[in-house]
Amino acid sequence: MVILFALIAAISLPPKPDRYVTDRAGVLKNPNALNEKLADFERQTSDQILVYVDQHLPPDTTIEQMGSEAMRQWGVGQKGKDNGAILFVFVADRKMRIEVGYGLEGSLTDAKSKWITSTVIKPQFQGGDYEAGITKGVDAILATIHGEPYGGSGRTVRETGARRIVIPLWAWPPAVVFVIGLFFLVFRRRKGVMGRTFTSRSSSSSWSSDSSSSSWSSSSSSSSSSSFDGGGGSGGGGGSSDSW
């Protein structure tokens, strides 16, 4: 047991990715499209599917070790569901693996994972078309697990977290003062106490502020929609490794 923990601790695992698709080998022409597809799949099903592409495995690490540890340390899948999977591709090492969370092993079995890597992905890789292999492989994974009973909330984990506004206790007094002051300013402006000129400028300023705020919210939402955050999955162990 001690030896096992020592081996796990020795794995040089890359930091948790902040996107569903990580392409460190530069083989995908349009990773954003695939990234958005996987984000949308999480919104619909709550399943988290990642793609991780690099040239080489980390030193002294097997693809099975990396797959298992990445599922756990990156928290892929929802807490209590473990409904996540990762497609690993290491181009220079010519190795790939589909790592499957415990919650998806009922549909994405080891046999089906092997069928996807050997029948769907491998022929494309052997022909030098990595993008086609990865894209078709992801489509096959999504089609296989789409029948699972998990339901999505319409938001990714990252989007849900981005909408939570938490004000710490120490910030409450300044926040209350700010709200009261803002209310007083708006009330006086509506009463016309401050005069036309000031009212006009306030209206212009208020409109600009609202526009900026709206623009920021939109861009923030757009950014978060393509970002990944682990849902708290505790691990996996199923799947299939392959080479070409």
Short mmCIF file of C-alpha atoms in Angstrom, two decimals:
data_model
loop_
_atom_site.label_atom_id
_atom_site.label_comp_id
_atom_site.label_asym_id
_atom_site.label_seq_id
_atom_site.Cartn_x
_atom_site.Cartn_y
_atom_site.Cartn_z
CA MET A 1 0.00 0.00 0.00
CA VAL A 2 2.81 2.40 0.90
CA ILE A 3 4.59 1.60 -2.37
CA LEU A 4 1.38 2.27 -4.33
CA PHE A 5 0.93 5.71 -2.76
CA ALA A 6 4.59 6.49 -3.42
CA LEU A 7 4.17 5.65 -7.09
CA ILE A 8 1.05 7.82 -7.37
CA ALA A 9 2.78 10.74 -5.65
CA ALA A 10 5.66 10.45 -8.11
CA ILE A 11 3.42 11.05 -11.14
CA SER A 12 4.21 14.34 -12.82
CA LEU A 13 0.67 15.42 -13.63
CA PRO A 14 0.12 18.67 -15.58
CA PRO A 15 -2.03 21.35 -13.93
CA LYS A 16 -5.79 21.05 -14.30
CA PRO A 17 -6.78 22.48 -17.69
CA ASP A 18 -9.13 25.45 -17.78
CA ARG A 19 -10.71 24.31 -21.05
CA TYR A 20 -12.38 21.11 -22.22
CA VAL A 21 -9.90 20.82 -25.10
CA THR A 22 -6.16 21.14 -24.48
CA ASP A 23 -4.03 20.85 -27.62
CA ARG A 24 -0.36 21.19 -26.75
CA ALA A 25 0.67 19.38 -29.92
CA GLY A 26 -1.05 21.86 -32.23
CA VAL A 27 -2.91 19.23 -34.26
CA LEU A 28 -6.38 20.80 -34.10
CA LYS A 29 -7.21 23.57 -36.54
CA ASN A 30 -10.30 24.70 -34.67
CA PRO A 31 -10.15 23.55 -31.05
CA ASN A 32 -12.68 26.21 -30.00
CA ALA A 33 -15.51 24.53 -31.91
CA LEU A 34 -14.84 21.21 -30.20
CA ASN A 35 -14.43 23.00 -26.88
CA GLU A 36 -17.86 24.60 -27.22
CA LYS A 37 -19.43 21.27 -28.19
CA LEU A 38 -18.17 19.69 -24.98
CA ALA A 39 -19.27 22.68 -22.89
CA ASP A 40 -22.74 22.42 -24.39
CA PHE A 41 -22.79 18.68 -23.73
CA GLU A 42 -22.17 19.38 -20.04
CA ARG A 43 -25.03 21.90 -20.02
CA GLN A 44 -27.37 19.25 -21.46
CA THR A 45 -26.25 16.19 -19.51
CA SER A 46 -23.92 17.33 -16.68
CA ASP A 47 -21.32 14.89 -18.11
CA GLN A 48 -17.82 16.37 -18.37
CA ILE A 49 -15.74 15.13 -21.32
CA LEU A 50 -12.20 16.42 -21.82
CA VAL A 51 -9.68 16.10 -24.65
CA TYR A 52 -6.00 16.33 -23.77
CA VAL A 53 -3.41 16.26 -26.59
CA ASP A 54 0.35 16.56 -26.17
CA GLN A 55 3.53 15.32 -27.81
CA HIS A 56 4.81 13.16 -24.94
CA LEU A 57 3.62 11.63 -21.73
CA PRO A 58 5.12 13.13 -18.56
CA PRO A 59 8.46 11.44 -17.67
CA ASP A 60 8.28 8.09 -15.91
CA THR A 61 4.50 7.96 -16.21
CA THR A 62 2.30 5.42 -17.98
CA ILE A 63 -0.81 6.56 -19.80
CA GLU A 64 -2.91 4.48 -17.41
CA GLN A 65 -1.39 6.20 -14.38
CA MET A 66 -1.93 9.61 -15.90
CA GLY A 67 -5.52 8.82 -16.82
CA SER A 68 -6.48 7.63 -13.37
CA GLU A 69 -4.76 10.49 -11.54
CA ALA A 70 -6.07 13.16 -13.91
CA MET A 71 -9.65 12.06 -13.30
CA ARG A 72 -9.14 12.37 -9.56
CA GLN A 73 -6.95 15.46 -9.29
CA TRP A 74 -8.77 17.45 -11.97
CA GLY A 75 -12.16 16.49 -10.48
CA VAL A 76 -13.62 15.46 -13.84
CA GLY A 77 -17.33 14.66 -13.56
CA GLN A 78 -19.90 15.76 -11.00
CA LYS A 79 -19.48 15.01 -7.31
CA GLY A 80 -21.34 11.85 -6.42
CA LYS A 81 -21.84 10.96 -10.09
CA ASP A 82 -18.26 10.63 -11.39
CA ASN A 83 -19.74 11.15 -14.86
CA GLY A 84 -16.59 12.23 -16.65
CA ALA A 85 -14.21 10.92 -19.29
CA ILE A 86 -10.95 12.07 -20.86
CA LEU A 87 -9.56 11.31 -24.30
CA PHE A 88 -5.76 11.41 -24.08
CA VAL A 89 -3.62 11.56 -27.22
CA PHE A 90 0.20 11.69 -27.17
CA VAL A 91 1.28 12.23 -30.74
CA ALA A 92 5.05 11.62 -30.57
CA ASP A 93 4.59 8.60 -28.30
CA ARG A 94 1.81 7.32 -30.59
CA LYS A 95 -0.36 6.46 -27.60
CA MET A 96 -3.94 7.26 -26.70
CA ARG A 97 -6.41 6.37 -23.99
CA ILE A 98 -10.04 6.91 -23.09
CA GLU A 99 -10.24 7.22 -19.30
CA VAL A 100 -13.76 6.69 -17.96
CA GLY A 101 -15.25 7.81 -14.65
CA TYR A 102 -17.10 5.30 -12.51
CA GLY A 103 -20.46 6.86 -13.32
CA LEU A 104 -20.13 6.33 -17.08
CA GLU A 105 -18.73 2.81 -17.07
CA GLY A 106 -22.22 1.37 -17.54
CA SER A 107 -22.43 2.78 -21.07
CA LEU A 108 -18.85 3.63 -22.01
CA THR A 109 -17.52 0.18 -21.16
CA ASP A 110 -13.95 -0.96 -21.64
CA ALA A 111 -15.04 -2.87 -24.76
CA LYS A 112 -16.77 0.18 -26.27
CA SER A 113 -13.81 2.40 -25.42
CA LYS A 114 -11.53 -0.05 -27.19
CA TRP A 115 -13.86 -0.11 -30.20
CA ILE A 116 -13.75 3.69 -30.42
CA THR A 117 -9.95 3.92 -30.21
CA SER A 118 -9.22 1.04 -32.58
CA THR A 119 -12.05 1.43 -35.11
CA VAL A 120 -12.92 5.14 -35.11
CA ILE A 121 -9.75 6.97 -34.08
CA LYS A 122 -6.81 4.77 -35.08
CA PRO A 123 -7.48 4.64 -38.86
CA GLN A 124 -7.55 8.44 -38.99
CA PHE A 125 -4.31 8.71 -36.99
CA GLN A 126 -2.60 6.17 -39.21
CA GLY A 127 -3.53 8.35 -42.18
CA GLY A 128 -2.03 11.39 -40.46
CA ASP A 129 -5.35 13.15 -39.83
CA TYR A 130 -5.29 13.77 -36.08
CA GLU A 131 -8.10 16.29 -36.15
CA ALA A 132 -10.50 13.90 -37.85
CA GLY A 133 -9.55 11.10 -35.46
CA ILE A 134 -10.09 13.24 -32.37
CA THR A 135 -13.31 14.81 -33.64
CA LYS A 136 -14.85 11.50 -34.70
CA GLY A 137 -13.66 9.86 -31.51
CA VAL A 138 -15.33 12.53 -29.38
CA ASP A 139 -18.55 12.21 -31.37
CA ALA A 140 -18.52 8.45 -30.76
CA ILE A 141 -17.96 8.98 -27.02
CA LEU A 142 -20.82 11.47 -26.77
CA ALA A 143 -23.17 9.22 -28.75
CA THR A 144 -22.31 6.28 -26.49
CA ILE A 145 -22.97 8.02 -23.17
CA HIS A 146 -25.86 10.23 -24.24
CA GLY A 147 -28.38 7.69 -22.97
CA GLU A 148 -27.17 7.91 -19.37
CA PRO A 149 -29.88 9.16 -16.96
CA TYR A 150 -27.91 12.21 -15.80
CA GLY A 151 -29.58 15.54 -16.50
CA GLY A 152 -27.95 18.89 -17.08
CA SER A 153 -28.93 22.20 -15.50
CA GLY A 154 -28.34 24.27 -18.62
CA ARG A 155 -25.08 25.54 -17.15
CA THR A 156 -21.57 24.22 -16.79
CA VAL A 157 -19.90 24.05 -13.40
CA ARG A 158 -17.87 27.14 -14.30
CA GLU A 159 -20.98 29.07 -15.35
CA THR A 160 -22.80 28.13 -12.16
CA GLY A 161 -19.88 29.31 -10.05
CA ALA A 162 -19.55 32.56 -12.03
CA ARG A 163 -23.14 33.50 -11.17
CA ARG A 164 -22.68 33.17 -7.43
CA ILE A 165 -22.05 36.58 -5.91
CA VAL A 166 -20.69 36.20 -2.40
CA ILE A 167 -20.11 39.32 -0.29
CA PRO A 168 -17.80 38.66 2.69
CA LEU A 169 -18.95 39.91 6.10
CA TRP A 170 -16.24 42.56 6.27
CA ALA A 171 -17.54 44.11 3.05
CA TRP A 172 -21.17 44.42 4.17
CA PRO A 173 -20.99 47.94 5.76
CA PRO A 174 -19.31 49.55 2.70
CA ALA A 175 -21.73 47.73 0.41
CA VAL A 176 -24.75 49.00 2.38
CA VAL A 177 -23.41 52.56 2.35
CA PHE A 178 -22.82 52.34 -1.40
CA VAL A 179 -26.35 51.07 -2.09
CA ILE A 180 -27.92 53.76 0.09
CA GLY A 181 -25.83 56.46 -1.56
CA LEU A 182 -26.72 55.20 -5.01
CA PHE A 183 -30.42 55.13 -4.14
CA PHE A 184 -30.23 58.69 -2.78
CA LEU A 185 -28.46 59.89 -5.93
CA VAL A 186 -31.04 58.31 -8.23
CA PHE A 187 -33.92 59.65 -6.13
CA ARG A 188 -32.60 63.19 -6.22
CA ARG A 189 -31.93 63.00 -9.91
CA ARG A 190 -35.49 61.91 -10.63
CA LYS A 191 -36.83 64.76 -8.54
CA GLY A 192 -34.88 67.18 -10.69
CA VAL A 193 -33.10 68.73 -7.71
CA MET A 194 -29.77 68.67 -9.44
CA GLY A 195 -30.85 70.57 -12.55
CA ARG A 196 -31.09 69.70 -16.20
CA THR A 197 -27.40 69.81 -17.01
CA PHE A 198 -26.41 67.49 -14.25
CA THR A 199 -29.37 65.24 -14.96
CA SER A 200 -28.38 65.05 -18.60
CA ARG A 201 -24.82 64.19 -17.75
CA SER A 202 -25.94 61.64 -15.16
CA SER A 203 -28.20 60.01 -17.68
CA SER A 204 -25.37 59.82 -20.19
CA SER A 205 -22.99 58.51 -17.56
CA SER A 206 -25.56 56.04 -16.29
CA TRP A 207 -26.21 54.78 -19.82
CA SER A 208 -22.50 54.36 -20.48
CA SER A 209 -22.06 52.53 -17.20
CA ASP A 210 -24.98 50.25 -17.94
CA SER A 211 -23.65 49.59 -21.43
CA SER A 212 -20.22 48.78 -20.10
CA SER A 213 -21.71 46.54 -17.45
CA SER A 214 -23.84 44.77 -20.02
CA SER A 215 -20.88 44.36 -22.32
CA TRP A 216 -18.73 43.00 -19.49
CA SER A 217 -21.40 40.52 -18.47
CA SER A 218 -21.73 39.31 -22.03
CA SER A 219 -18.01 38.85 -22.54
CA SER A 220 -17.66 37.26 -19.12
CA SER A 221 -20.45 34.82 -19.93
CA SER A 222 -18.86 34.08 -23.29
CA SER A 223 -15.51 33.44 -21.65
CA SER A 224 -16.93 31.22 -18.94
CA SER A 225 -18.96 29.25 -21.48
CA SER A 226 -15.75 27.89 -23.00
CA SER A 227 -13.98 27.30 -19.69
CA PHE A 228 -13.76 24.08 -17.71
CA ASP A 229 -14.00 23.64 -13.98
CA GLY A 230 -14.03 20.23 -12.34
CA GLY A 231 -17.28 19.17 -10.76
CA GLY A 232 -15.71 17.19 -7.93
CA GLY A 233 -15.51 13.75 -9.50
CA SER A 234 -13.45 11.38 -7.39
CA GLY A 235 -11.99 9.17 -10.08
CA GLY A 236 -12.21 6.42 -12.61
CA GLY A 237 -10.29 3.41 -13.71
CA GLY A 238 -12.17 2.05 -16.66
CA GLY A 239 -11.46 2.70 -20.30
CA SER A 240 -8.99 1.56 -22.90
CA SER A 241 -5.44 2.32 -24.01
CA ASP A 242 -4.28 1.98 -27.59
CA SER A 243 -1.45 2.88 -29.98
CA TRP A 244 -1.01 3.34 -33.72
#
